[in-house]
Coordinates of N, CA and C in Angstrom, one line a residue:
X5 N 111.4 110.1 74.1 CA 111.3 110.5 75.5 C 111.3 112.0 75.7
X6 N 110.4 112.6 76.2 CA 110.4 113.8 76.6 C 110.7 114.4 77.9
X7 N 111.8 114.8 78.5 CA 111.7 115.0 79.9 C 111.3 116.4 80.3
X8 N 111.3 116.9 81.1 CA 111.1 118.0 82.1 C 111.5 118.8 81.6
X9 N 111.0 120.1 81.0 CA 111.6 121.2 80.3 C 112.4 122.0 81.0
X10 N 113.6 121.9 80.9 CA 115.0 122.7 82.1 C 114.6 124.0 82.6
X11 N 113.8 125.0 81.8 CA 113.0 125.9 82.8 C 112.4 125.9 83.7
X12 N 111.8 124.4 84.0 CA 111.0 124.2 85.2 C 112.0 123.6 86.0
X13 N 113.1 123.7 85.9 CA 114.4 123.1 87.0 C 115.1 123.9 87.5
X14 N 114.2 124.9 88.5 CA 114.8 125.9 88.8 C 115.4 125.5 90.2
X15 N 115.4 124.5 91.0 CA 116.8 124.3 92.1 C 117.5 123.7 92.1
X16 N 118.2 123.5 93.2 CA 119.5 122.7 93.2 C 119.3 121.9 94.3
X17 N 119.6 120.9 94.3 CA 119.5 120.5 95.7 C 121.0 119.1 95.7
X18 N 121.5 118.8 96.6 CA 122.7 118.3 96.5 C 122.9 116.6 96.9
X19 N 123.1 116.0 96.3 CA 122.7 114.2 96.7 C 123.8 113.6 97.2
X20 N 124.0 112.8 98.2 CA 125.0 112.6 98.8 C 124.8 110.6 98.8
X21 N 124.8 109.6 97.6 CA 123.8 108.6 97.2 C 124.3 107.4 98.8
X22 N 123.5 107.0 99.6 CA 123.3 105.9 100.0 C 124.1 104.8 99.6
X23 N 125.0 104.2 100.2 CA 126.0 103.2 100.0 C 126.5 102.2 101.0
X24 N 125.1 101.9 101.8 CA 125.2 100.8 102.6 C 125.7 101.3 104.1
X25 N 126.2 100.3 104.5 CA 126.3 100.6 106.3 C 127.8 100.1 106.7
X26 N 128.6 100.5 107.6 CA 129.3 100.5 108.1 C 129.1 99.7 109.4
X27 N 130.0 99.1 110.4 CA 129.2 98.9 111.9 C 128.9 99.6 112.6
X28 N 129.1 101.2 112.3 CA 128.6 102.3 113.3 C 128.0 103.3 112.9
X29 N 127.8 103.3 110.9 CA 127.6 104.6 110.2 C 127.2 104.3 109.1
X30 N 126.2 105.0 109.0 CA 126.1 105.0 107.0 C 127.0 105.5 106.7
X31 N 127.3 104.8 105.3 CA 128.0 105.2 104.0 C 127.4 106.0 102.9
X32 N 128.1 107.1 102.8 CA 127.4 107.9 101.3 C 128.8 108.1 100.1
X33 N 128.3 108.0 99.1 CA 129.4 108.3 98.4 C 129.3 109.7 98.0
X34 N 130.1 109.9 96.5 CA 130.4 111.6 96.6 C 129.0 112.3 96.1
X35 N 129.1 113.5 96.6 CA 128.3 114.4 96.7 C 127.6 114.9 94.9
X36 N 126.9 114.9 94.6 CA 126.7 115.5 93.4 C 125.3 116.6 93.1
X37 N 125.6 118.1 92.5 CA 124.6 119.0 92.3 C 123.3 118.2 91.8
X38 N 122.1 118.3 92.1 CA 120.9 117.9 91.0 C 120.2 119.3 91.1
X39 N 120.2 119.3 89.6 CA 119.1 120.0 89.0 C 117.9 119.6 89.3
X40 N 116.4 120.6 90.2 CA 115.2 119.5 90.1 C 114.6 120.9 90.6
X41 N 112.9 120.3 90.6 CA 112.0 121.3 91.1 C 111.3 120.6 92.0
X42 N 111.6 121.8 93.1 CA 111.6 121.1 94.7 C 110.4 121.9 95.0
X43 N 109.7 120.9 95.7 CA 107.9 121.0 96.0 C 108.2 120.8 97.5
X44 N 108.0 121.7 98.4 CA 108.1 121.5 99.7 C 106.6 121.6 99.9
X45 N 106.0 120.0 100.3 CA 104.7 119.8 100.5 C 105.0 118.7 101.4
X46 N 104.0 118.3 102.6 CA 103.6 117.3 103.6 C 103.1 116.5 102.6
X47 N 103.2 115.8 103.1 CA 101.9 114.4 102.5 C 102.7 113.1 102.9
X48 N 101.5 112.0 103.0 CA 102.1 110.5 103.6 C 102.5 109.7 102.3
X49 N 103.5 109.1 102.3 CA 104.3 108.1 101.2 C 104.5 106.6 101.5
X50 N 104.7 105.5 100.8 CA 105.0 104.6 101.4 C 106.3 104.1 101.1
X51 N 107.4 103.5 101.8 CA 108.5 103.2 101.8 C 108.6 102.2 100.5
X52 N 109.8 101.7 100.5 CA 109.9 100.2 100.0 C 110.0 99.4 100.3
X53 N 109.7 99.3 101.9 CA 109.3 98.2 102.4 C 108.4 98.0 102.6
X54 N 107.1 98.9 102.2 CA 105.8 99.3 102.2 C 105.0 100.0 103.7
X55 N 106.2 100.7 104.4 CA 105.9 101.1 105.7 C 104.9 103.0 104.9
X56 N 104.3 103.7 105.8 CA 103.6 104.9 105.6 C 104.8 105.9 106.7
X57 N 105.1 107.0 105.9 CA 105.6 108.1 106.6 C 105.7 109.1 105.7
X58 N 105.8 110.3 106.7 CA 105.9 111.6 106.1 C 106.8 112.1 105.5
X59 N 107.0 112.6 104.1 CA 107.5 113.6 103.3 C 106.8 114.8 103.3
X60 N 108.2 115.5 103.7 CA 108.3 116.9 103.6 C 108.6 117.7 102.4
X61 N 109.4 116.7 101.4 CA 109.4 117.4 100.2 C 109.6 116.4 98.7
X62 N 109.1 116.8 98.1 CA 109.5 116.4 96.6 C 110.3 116.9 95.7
X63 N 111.0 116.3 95.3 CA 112.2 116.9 94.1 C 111.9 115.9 93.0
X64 N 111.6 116.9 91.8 CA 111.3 116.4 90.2 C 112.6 116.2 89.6
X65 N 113.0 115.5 88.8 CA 114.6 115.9 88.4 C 114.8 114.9 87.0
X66 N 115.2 115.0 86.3 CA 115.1 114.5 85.1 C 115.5 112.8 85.1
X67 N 115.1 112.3 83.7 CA 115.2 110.8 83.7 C 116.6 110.7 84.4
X68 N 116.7 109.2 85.1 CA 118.2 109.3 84.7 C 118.8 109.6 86.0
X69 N 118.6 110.7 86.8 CA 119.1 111.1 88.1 C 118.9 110.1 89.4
X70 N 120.0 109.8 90.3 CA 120.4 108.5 90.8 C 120.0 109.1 92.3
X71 N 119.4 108.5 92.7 CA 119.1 109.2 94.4 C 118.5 107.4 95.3
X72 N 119.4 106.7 95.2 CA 119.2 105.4 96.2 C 117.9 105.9 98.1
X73 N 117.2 105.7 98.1 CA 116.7 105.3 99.0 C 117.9 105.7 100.1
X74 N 117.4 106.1 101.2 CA 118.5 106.9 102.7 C 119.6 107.3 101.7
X75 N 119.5 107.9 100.8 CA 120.8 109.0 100.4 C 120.7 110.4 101.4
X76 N 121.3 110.6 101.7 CA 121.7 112.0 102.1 C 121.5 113.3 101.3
X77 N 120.2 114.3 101.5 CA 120.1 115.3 100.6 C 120.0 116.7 101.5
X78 N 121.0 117.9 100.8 CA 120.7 119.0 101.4 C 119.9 119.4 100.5
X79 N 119.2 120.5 101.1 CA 118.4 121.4 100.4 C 118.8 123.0 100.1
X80 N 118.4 123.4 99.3 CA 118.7 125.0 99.3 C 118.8 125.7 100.3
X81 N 118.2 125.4 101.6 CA 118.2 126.2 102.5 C 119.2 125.6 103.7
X82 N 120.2 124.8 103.2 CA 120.9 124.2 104.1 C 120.7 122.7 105.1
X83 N 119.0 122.8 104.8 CA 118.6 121.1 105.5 C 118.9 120.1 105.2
X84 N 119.3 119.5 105.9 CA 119.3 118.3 105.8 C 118.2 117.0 105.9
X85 N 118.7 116.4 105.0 CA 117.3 115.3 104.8 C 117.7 113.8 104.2
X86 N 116.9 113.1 104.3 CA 116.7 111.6 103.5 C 116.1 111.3 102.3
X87 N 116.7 111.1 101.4 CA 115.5 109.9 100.5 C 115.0 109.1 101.0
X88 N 113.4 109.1 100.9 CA 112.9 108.2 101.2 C 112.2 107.0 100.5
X89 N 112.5 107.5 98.6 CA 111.9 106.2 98.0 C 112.4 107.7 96.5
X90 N 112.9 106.2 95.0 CA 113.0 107.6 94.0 C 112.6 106.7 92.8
X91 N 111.6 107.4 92.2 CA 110.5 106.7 91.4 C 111.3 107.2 89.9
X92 N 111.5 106.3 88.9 CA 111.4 106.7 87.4 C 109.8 106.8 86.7
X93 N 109.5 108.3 86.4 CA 108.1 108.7 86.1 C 108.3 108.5 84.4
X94 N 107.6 107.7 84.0 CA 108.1 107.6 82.2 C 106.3 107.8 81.9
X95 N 105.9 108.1 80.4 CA 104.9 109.0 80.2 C 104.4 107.6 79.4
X96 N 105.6 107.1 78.9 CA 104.7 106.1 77.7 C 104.5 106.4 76.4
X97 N 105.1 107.4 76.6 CA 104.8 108.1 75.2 C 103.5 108.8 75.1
X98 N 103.0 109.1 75.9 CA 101.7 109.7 75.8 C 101.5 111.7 75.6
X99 N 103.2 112.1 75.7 CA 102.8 113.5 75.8 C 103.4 114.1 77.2
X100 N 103.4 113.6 78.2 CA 103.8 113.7 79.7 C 105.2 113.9 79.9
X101 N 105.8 114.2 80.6 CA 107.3 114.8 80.6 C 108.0 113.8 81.5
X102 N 108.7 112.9 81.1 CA 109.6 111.9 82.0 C 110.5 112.8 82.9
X103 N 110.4 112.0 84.1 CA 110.8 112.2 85.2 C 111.2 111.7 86.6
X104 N 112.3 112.1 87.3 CA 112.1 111.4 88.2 C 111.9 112.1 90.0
X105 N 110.9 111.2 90.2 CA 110.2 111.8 91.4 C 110.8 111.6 92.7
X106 N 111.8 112.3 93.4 CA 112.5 112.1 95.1 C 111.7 112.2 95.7
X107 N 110.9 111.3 97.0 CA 110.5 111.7 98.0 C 111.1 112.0 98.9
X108 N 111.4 112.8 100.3 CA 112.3 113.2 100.9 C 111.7 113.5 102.3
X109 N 112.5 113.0 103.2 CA 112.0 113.2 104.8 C 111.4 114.3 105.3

């Protein structure tokens, strides 16, 4: 497995993982740094429920990194945001850099 070369993981951005619902509130558990390379781009995505909406950004982040769907994510600049779906990018062995891909509200 080859992942993401740590030079190209030049931010931080902070996960706060998704842990179900309360009767009045989501639940997140504890907070943890991720290493990732954050692509602040529009573009339409599809849920896991298979609904279409807009992400504002993408965060690359190595195999392995846990970001559940409606986790709680700040960004570098203090924003706050959602996961909106978090894909394990694996190459296959083809040469490609495993990864995993956050979409984000």
């Amino acid at each position: 497995m080859a992942a993401i070369p740590r030079r190209f993981l030049r931010h931080r951005i902070i996960v706060e993982p998704y842990a179900g619902r309360s009767g009045t509130q989501d639940l997140y558990g504890p907070a943890a740094e991720v290493r990732c390379f954050l692509e602040q781009k529009t573009r339409l995505v599809r849920t896991p429920t298979g609904d279409t909406v807009v992400s504002s950004s993408t965060a690359y982040a190595y195999p392995g990194t846990t970001a559940p769907a409606k986790s709680r994510v700040t960004l570098k600049d203090g924003r706050k945001t959602k996961v909106i779906q978090c894909a394990e990018q694996d190459s296959g062995g083809l040469g490609a850099p495993d990864h995993v891909e956050i979409q984000l509200e």
